[in-house]
Structures are given as C-alpha cells and as structure tokens.
Short mmCIF file of C-alpha atoms and ligand atoms in Angstrom, two decimals:
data_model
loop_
_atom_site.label_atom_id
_atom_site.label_comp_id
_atom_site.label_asym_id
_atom_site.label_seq_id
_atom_site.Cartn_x
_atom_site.Cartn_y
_atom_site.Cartn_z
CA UNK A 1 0.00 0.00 0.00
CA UNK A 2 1.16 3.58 -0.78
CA UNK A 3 1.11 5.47 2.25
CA UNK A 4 0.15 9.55 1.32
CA UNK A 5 1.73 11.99 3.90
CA UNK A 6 0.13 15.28 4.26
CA UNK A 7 2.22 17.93 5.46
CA UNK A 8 -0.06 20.74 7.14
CA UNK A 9 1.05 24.25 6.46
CA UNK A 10 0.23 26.72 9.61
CA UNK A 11 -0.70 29.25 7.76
CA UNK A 12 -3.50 28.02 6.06
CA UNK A 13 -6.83 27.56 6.54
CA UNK A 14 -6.63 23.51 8.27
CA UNK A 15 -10.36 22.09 7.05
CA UNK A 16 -9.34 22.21 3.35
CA UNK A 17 -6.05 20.29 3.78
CA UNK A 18 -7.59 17.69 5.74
CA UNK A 19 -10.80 16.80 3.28
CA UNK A 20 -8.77 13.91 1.83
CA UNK A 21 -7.51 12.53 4.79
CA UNK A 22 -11.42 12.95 5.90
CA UNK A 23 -12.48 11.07 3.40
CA UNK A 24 -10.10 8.43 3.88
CA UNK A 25 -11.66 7.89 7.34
CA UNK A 26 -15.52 7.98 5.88
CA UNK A 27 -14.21 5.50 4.12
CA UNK A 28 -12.71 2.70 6.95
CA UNK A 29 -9.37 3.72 5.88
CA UNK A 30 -6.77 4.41 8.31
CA UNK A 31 -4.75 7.94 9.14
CA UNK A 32 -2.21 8.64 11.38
CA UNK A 33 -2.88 12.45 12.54
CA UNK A 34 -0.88 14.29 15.47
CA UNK A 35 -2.34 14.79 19.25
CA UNK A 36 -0.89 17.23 21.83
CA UNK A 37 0.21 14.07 23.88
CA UNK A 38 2.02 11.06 21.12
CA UNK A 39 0.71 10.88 17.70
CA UNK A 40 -2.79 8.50 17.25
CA UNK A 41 -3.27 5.94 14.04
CA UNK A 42 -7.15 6.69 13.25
CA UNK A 43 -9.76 4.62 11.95
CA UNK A 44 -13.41 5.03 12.64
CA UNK A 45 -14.56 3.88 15.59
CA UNK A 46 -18.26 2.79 15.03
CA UNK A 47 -16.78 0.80 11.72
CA UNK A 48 -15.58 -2.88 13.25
CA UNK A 49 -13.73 -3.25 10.23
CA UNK A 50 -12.04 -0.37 10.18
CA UNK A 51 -10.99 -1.32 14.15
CA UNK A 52 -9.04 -4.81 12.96
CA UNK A 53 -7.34 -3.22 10.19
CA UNK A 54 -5.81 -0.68 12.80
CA UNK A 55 -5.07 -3.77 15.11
CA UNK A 56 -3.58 -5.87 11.88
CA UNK A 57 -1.93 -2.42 10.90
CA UNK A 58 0.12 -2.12 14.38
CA UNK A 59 0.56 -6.09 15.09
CA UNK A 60 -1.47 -5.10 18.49
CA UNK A 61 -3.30 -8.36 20.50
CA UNK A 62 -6.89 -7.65 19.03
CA UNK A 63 -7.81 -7.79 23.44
CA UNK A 64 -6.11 -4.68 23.71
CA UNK A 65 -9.14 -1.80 23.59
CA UNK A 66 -8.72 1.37 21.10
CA UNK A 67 -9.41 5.00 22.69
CA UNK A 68 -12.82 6.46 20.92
CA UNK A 69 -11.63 10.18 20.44
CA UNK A 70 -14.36 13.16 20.07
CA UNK A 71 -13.82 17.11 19.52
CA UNK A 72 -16.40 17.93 21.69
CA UNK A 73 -18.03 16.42 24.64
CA UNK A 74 -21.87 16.85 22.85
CA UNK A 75 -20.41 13.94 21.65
CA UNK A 76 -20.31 12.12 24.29
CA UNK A 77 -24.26 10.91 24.23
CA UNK A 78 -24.21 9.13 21.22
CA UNK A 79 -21.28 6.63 22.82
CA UNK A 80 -21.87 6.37 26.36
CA UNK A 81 -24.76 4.72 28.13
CA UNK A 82 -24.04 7.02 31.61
CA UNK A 83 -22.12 9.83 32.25
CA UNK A 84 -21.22 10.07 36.04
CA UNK A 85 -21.15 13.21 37.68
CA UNK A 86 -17.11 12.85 38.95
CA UNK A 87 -16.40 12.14 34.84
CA UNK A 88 -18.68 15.48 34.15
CA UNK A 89 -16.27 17.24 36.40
CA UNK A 90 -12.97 15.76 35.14
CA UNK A 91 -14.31 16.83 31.71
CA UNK A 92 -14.97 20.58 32.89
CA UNK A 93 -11.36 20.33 33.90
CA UNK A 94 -9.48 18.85 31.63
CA UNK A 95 -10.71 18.39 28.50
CA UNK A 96 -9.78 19.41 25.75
CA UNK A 97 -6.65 17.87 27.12
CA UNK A 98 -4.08 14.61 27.50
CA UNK A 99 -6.99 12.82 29.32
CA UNK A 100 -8.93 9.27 28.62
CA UNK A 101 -11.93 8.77 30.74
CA UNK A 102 -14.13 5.16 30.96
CA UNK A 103 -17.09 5.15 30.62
CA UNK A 104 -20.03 2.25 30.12
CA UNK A 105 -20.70 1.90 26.29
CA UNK A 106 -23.83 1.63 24.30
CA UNK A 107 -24.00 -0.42 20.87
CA UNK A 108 -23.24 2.13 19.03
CA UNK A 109 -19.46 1.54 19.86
CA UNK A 110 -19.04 -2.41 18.63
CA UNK A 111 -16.80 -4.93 20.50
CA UNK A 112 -13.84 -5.17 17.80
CA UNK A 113 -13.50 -1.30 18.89
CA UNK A 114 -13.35 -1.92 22.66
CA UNK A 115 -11.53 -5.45 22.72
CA UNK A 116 -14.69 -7.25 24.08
CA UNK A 117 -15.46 -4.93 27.17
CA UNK A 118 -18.54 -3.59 27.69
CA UNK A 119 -17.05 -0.06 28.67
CA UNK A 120 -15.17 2.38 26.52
CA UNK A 121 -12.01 4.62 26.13
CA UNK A 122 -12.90 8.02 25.64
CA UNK A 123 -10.57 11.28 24.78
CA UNK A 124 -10.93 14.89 23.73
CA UNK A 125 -7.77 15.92 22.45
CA UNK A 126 -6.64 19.55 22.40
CA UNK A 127 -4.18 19.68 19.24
CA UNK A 128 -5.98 22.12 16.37
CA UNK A 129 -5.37 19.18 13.47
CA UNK A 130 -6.90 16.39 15.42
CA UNK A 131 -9.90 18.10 16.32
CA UNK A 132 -10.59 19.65 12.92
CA UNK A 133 -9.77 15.87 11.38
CA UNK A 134 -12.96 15.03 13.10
CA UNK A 135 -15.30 18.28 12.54
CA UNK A 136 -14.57 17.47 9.08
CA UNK A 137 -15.30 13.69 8.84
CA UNK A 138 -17.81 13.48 11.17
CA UNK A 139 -16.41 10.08 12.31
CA UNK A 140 -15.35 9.15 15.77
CA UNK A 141 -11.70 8.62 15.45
CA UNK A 142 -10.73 5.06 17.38
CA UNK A 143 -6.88 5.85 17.79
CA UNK A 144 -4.21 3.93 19.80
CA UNK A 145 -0.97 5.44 19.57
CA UNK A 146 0.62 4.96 16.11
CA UNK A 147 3.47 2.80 16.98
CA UNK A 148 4.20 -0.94 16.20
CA UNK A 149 3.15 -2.72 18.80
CA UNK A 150 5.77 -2.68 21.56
CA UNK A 151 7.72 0.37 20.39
CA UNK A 152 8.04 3.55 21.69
CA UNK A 153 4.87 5.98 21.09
CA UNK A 154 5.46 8.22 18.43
CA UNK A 155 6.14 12.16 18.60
CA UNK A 156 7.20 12.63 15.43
CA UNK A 157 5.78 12.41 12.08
CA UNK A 158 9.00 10.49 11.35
CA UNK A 159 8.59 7.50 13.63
CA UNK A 160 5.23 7.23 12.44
CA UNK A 161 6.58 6.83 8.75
CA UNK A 162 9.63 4.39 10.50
CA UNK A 163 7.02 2.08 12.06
CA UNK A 164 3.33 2.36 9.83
CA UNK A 165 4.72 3.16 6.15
CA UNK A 166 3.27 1.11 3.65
CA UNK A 167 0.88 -0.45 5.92
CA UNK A 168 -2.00 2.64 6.34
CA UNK A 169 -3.74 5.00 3.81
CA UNK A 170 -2.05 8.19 5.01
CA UNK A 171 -0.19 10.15 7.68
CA UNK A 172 -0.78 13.70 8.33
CA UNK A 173 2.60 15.73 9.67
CA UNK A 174 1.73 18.08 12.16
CA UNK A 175 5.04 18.59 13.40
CA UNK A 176 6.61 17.34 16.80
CA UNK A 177 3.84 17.04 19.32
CA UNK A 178 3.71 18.83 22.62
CA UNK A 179 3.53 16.30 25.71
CA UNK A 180 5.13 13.22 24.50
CA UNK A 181 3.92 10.70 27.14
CA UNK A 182 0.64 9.13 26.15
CA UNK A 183 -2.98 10.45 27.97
CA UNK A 184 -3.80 10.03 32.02
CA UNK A 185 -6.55 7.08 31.84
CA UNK A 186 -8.73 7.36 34.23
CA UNK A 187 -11.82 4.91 35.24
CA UNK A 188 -15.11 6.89 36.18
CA UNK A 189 -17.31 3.62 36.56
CA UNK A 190 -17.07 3.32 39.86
CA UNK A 191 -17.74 5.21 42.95
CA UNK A 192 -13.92 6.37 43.05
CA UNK A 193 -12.14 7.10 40.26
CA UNK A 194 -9.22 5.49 39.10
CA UNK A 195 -5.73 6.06 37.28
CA UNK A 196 -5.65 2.98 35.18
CA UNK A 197 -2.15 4.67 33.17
CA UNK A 198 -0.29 8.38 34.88
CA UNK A 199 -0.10 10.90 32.34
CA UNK A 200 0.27 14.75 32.41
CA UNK A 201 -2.59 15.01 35.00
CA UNK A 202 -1.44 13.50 38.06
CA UNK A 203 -3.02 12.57 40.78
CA UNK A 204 -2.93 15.21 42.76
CA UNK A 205 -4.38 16.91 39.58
CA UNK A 206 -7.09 14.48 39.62
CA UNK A 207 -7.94 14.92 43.81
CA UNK A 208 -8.54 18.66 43.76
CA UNK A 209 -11.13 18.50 41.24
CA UNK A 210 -13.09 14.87 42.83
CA UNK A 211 -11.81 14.51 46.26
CA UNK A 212 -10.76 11.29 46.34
CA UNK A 213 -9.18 9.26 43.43
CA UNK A 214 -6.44 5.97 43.59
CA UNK A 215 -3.82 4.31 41.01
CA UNK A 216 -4.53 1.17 40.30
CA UNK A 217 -2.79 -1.18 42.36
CA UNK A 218 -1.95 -3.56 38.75
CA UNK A 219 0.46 -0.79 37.77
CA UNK A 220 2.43 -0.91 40.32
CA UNK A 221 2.51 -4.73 41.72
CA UNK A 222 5.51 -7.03 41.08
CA UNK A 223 3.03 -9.57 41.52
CA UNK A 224 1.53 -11.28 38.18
CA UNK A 225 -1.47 -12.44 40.18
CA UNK A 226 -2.41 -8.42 40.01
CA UNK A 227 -2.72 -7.55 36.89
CA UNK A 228 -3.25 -3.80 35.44
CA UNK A 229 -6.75 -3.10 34.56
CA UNK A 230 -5.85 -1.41 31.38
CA UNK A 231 -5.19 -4.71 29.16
CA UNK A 232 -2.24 -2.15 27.51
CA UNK A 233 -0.35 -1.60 30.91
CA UNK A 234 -0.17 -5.93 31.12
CA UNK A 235 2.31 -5.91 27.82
CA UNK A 236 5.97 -5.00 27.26
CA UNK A 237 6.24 -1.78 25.79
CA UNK A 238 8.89 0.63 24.59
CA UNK A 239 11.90 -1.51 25.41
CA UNK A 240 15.22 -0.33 23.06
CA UNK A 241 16.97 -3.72 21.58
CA UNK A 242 20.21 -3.04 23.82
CA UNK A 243 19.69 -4.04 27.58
CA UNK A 244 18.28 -0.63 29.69
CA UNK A 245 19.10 -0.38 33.31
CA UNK A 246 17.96 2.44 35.43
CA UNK A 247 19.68 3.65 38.48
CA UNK A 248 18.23 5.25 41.54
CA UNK A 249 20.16 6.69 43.92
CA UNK A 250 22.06 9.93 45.31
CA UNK A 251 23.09 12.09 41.80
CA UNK A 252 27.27 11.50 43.09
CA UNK A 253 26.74 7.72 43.77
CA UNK A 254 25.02 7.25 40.21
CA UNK A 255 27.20 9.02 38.39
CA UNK A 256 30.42 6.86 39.98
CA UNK A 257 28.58 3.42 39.95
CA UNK A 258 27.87 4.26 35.84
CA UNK A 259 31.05 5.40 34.70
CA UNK A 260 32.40 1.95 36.63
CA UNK A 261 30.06 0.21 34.88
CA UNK A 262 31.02 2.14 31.36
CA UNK A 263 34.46 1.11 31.79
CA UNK A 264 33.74 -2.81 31.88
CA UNK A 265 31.83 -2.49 29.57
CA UNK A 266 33.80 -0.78 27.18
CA UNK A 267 36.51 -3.00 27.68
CA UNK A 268 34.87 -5.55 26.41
CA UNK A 269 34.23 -3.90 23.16
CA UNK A 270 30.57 -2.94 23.81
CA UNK A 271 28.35 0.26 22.49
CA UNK A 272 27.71 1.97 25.88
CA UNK A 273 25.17 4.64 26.46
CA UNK A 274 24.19 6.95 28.96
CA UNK A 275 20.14 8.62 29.29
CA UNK A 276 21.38 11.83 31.74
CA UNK A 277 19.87 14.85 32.57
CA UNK A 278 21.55 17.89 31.53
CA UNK A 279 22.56 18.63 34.68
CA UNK A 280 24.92 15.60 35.27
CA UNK A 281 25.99 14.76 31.49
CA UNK A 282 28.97 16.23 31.53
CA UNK A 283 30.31 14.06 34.47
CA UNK A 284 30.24 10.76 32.16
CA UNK A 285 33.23 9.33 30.52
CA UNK A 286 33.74 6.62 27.21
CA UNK A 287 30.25 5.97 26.44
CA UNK A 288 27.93 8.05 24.31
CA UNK A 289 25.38 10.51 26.31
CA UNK A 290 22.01 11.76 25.79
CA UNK A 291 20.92 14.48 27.70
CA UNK A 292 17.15 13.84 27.69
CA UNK A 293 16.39 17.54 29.29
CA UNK A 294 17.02 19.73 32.34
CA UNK A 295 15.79 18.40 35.94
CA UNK A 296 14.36 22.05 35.98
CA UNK A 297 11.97 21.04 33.32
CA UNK A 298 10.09 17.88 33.10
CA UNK A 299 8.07 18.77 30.24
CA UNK A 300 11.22 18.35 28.65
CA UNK A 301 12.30 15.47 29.89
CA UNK A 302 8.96 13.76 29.41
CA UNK A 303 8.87 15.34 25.34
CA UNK A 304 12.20 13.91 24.90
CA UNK A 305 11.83 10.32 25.93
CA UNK A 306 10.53 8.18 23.35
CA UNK A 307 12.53 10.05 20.77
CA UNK A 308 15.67 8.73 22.58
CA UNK A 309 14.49 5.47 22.94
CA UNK A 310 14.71 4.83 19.40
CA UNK A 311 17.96 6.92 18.84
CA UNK A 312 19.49 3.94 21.02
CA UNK A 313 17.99 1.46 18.41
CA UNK A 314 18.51 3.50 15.50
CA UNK A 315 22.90 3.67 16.58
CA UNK A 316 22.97 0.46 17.66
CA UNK A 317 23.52 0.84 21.66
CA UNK A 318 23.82 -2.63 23.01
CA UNK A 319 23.98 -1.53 26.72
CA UNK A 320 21.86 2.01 28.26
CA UNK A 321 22.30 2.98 31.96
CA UNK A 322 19.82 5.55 32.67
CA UNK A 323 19.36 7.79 35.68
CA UNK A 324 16.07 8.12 37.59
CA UNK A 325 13.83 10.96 36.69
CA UNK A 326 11.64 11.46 39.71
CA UNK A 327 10.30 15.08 38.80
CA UNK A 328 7.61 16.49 41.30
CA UNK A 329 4.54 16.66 38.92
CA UNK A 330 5.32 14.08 35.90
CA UNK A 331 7.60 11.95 37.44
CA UNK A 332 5.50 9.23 37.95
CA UNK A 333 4.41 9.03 34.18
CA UNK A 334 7.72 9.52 33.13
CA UNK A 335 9.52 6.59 35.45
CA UNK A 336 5.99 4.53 34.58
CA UNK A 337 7.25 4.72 30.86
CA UNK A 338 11.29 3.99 31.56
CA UNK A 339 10.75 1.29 33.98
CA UNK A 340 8.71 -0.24 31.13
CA UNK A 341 11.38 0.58 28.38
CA UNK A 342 13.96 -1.08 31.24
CA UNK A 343 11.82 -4.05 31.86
CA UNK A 344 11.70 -3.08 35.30
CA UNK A 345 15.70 -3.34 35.96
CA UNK A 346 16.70 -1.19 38.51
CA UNK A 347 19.97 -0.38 40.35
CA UNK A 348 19.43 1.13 43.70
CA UNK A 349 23.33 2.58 44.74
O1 LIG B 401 -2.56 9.95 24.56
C1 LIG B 401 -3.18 8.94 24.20
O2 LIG B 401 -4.00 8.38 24.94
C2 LIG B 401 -2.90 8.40 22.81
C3 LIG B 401 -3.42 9.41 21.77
C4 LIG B 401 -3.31 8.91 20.36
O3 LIG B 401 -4.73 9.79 22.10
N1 LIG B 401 -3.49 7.11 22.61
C5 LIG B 401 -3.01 5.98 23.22
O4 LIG B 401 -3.69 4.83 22.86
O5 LIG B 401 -2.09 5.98 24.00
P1 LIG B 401 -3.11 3.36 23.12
O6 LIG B 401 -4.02 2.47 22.37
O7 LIG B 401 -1.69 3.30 22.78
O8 LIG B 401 -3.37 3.14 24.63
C6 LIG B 401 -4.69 2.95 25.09
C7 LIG B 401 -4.67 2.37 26.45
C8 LIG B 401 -4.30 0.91 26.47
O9 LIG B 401 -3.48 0.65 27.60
C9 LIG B 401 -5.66 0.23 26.62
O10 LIG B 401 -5.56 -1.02 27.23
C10 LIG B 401 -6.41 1.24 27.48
O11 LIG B 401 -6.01 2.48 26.96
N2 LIG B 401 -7.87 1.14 27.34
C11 LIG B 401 -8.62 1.42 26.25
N3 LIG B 401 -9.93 1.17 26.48
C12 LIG B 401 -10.02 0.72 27.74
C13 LIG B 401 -11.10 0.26 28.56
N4 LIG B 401 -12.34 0.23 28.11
N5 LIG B 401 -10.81 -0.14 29.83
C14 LIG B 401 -9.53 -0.11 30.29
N6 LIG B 401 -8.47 0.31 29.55
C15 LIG B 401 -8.70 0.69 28.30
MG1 LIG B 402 0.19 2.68 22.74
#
C-alpha cells in the first residue's frame, strides 16, 4: 500500500487540507494524525472493520481496547450509556486535554473497537489538526498510539513513517507534538475514580477537582497475580533492543557506579550509552550521552523520551544505563514509561 503523507502548512486555513484525509476515514481507511500528547493511528470507531485493520496495521493483540476520540463532549451521548457526575467534572477540567476517561458503552461503539469490554475509552484531544480531522469527517476517530506494537509511542511524524509506512492510507505531519507521554486514563465507573495509566494530570491533579481518586494497584505490583486493569499496561512496551538499566540513587553515587560500569563495559568492546539529565551529562566518561532535558523542566524530559528510545535502536547501543527521573509533577508518568522501556531493571546505589 502507498502510504500519502500530508504535510499541514500553519498558515493556512486547516479544514481544506484535511478533506482527503477525511475522506479516507468515511471510508474505513486508516490515518495517522498528530495529538498534543504522542501521535494517534485513526480509523473510525463505530466501523468494526475499520478497528481490525488498525489492530492488523500495528501487530497489536486484538484484546487490547482502542481509545474512541471526540472534539467535543456533545459527543459524548451518542457513545456512552451514563455519564457520572465525577467524569462530568474531570471533563470541565481537563478536556480538551491529554486525558482518557471510561465510561459504560452503548452499541453504538461495537466490540472489535473496545476489545470485548462492555465499557469504553474516551478522549478529547486539544491539538488544532486532530480536532478539525474530526469536525470534518464526522467520524469518531478510534486511535491507539501509532506505533508498532511494543515500540516507543510516536512524537514525530517520522517515527510514524519508521514504524506504519506502507501499511495505512495516510499520515498527516503536524510537526513534533507537545507532551510526549501518552494520555492520564482514568476509570469513572465506579464510585472512586481510578488512574488505570499516569499521564500529564497526576493525581494530585485528579484529587482537587473529585476529592478522592487511587492508582490502580496492577500498575504498580511485582506480583503477576495483580494484573493492570488497562489490558495495555499488562504488555511490554517501549523496550530499546540493547539491555536498559535504570539507576536510583544519590546524583554523586550514580554518576560513579555508571562510569564503573562504562568502563567494563567498554573493555569488552561494547556500544555503551548513557540517558542523563543535563545537569549531570557532563560528568560521564567513554560511552555516548544523551541528555534527555534539564531536571528544571520535566516537560522536557517527558517530550524527549521516546525520541531517545529509538535513537538507542537506530545507533545500535547494546547496553543504556539511565538515571532516575523522579520530577515532582510528571515523574511518575515519566519513570511509569522507563521502567517499562527497562523491563523493570533497577539499580538502587
Ligand atoms: O494519549 C493517548 O492516549 C494516545 C493518543 C493517540 O490519544 N493514545 C493511546 O492509545 O495511548 P493506546 O491504544 O496506545 O493506549 C490505550 C490504552 C491501552 O493501555 C488500553 O488497554 C487502554 O487504553 N484502554 C482502552 N480502552 C479501555 C477500557 N475500556 N478499559 C480499560 N483500559 C482501556
Ligand atoms: Mg500505545
């Protein structure tokens, strides 16, 4: 299949440069389109065929649920057979925004859509092409991230073409994206509401505007007996092909135990690389760093991830020690995502 890219131009009218890619979707085709949080691959939701080709498209398990996305919450109605009062208020808050609420579905949403549950993913995104993709379709945009499955999420146009090229009708370039960790999920179908994936909006984020609100207890158990609740939180995900070790610890003790570690390494001939803050780069020696972002700034940290992540695949790192990034707001998203990518190997010094 010939993949068509679409390269929007900011200074012109959007709804005219997206009636193809419109189309496309009116059609069951599939689009890849940009969000303010990791670009989505699109297909319309209330189509079930359009659902398994986006499933076939990104080698996902066809259990794994696709997030319905709307550009305004009227909406909402057509989808949803209740909308609780604590998701009404989470809405006033933060949507438009890099937030997925659950809600219990009607039939217009069918099952290849929602991977068999009877509840469904819902988003309303804030990023100008997105929403104006779906004023102009008309069609409710089912969009996981648009990655093959297991890879990092894509923030770039670029990795979209790396992973999806040849495989989907078209991909619409709307530049790097903002966030670059995917949306907070949260589940509004019972009595308290819970973070089923961290995101942007943290939990304290979540608490002022419902009172009370939990993680699940899935993403954070070494256990295997309690699973996520989100079936995408139970898979590997985002893991470079060199071995990724994170390590925690006082900033003086991780730099020493790394460059140690760097120089074994090294010595026996392997491609070494180091994910540092741009605080502490300069302090590594005989491997190859990659300053992901000030500890000052965690947007940029958070933006920068994913892109990195393949940069290790892309020149061939066979071995990655990475530093923690406990930040005070995203830090929780952000070490969610490398522990992942590090298959949960961790060196405490
Ligand atoms: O920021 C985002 O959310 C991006 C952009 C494109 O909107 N999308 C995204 O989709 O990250 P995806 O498919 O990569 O991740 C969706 C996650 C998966 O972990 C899936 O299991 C979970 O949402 N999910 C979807 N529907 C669900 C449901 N009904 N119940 C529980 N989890 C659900
Ligand atoms: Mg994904």
């Amino acid at each position: 299949m010939d993949t068509k890219i679409f390269k929007i131009n900011e200074t012109k009218e959007l709804g005219s440069q997206l009636a193809d890619a419109a189309g496309i979707l009116q059609k069951g085709g599939l689009v890849a389109f940009p969000t303010e949080t990791v670009y989505g691959l699109g297909g319309d939701a209330k189509n079930k065929d359009a659902s398994k080709s986006i499933y076939a498209a990104k080698g996902r398990p066809s259990d794994n649920p696709l997030i319905v996305h709307i550009p305004d919450v009227a909406w909402l109605d057509e989808i949803v057979s209740e909308i609780p009062e604590n998701a009404k208020k989470l809405a006033d808050a933060f949507w438009p925004g890099p937030m997925t609420l659950i809600f219990k579905k009607n039939e217009v949403i069918p099952y290849e859509t929602t991977g068999g549950l009877d509840t469904v993913a819902v988003r309303l995104p804030s990023h100008p092409v997105a929403r104006a993709l779906m004023e102009k379709s008309g069609v409710y945009i089912a969009a996981p991230s648009a990655n093959t499955s297991g890879r990092p999420s894509p923030t770039k146009a670029k990795h979209v073409i790396e992973d999806l090229s040849g495989k989907i009708d078209a991909i619409i370039d709307g530049g790097e994206v903002n966030i670059g960790l995917e949306s907070t999920i949260i589940d509004v179908t019972e009595e308290i509401p819970m973070i089923l994936r961290p995101g942007y909006i943290s939990l304290e984020d979540v608490e002022k505007v419902v009172g009370k609100a939990m993680y699940d207890p899935g993403i954070f158990s070494e256990n295997k007996n309690v699973r996520p609740k989100a079936p995408g939180m139970r898979y590997r995900h985002y893991a470079p092909k060199g071995n990724l070790i994170v390590v925690d610890g006082e900033k003086a003790a991780v730099c020493d135990y790394i460059n140690e570690q760097i120089a074994e390494a090294v010595s026996q001939g392997k491609k070494v690389a180091v994910l540092a803050s741009n605080e502490t780069a300069d302090t590594y020696r005989n491997a190859k760093v990659y300053p992901i972002g000030s500890l000052e700034n965690e947007e940029e940290i958070a933006h920068n991830l994913y892109d990195l992540l393949r940069r290790f695949d892309e020149e061939g790192m066979e071995l990655i020690y990475s530093e923690a990034f406990e930040t005070p707001h995203i830090g929780q998203a952000i070490m969610n995502r490398l522990l992942k990518a590090a298959g949960h190997q961790v060196v405490s010094v």
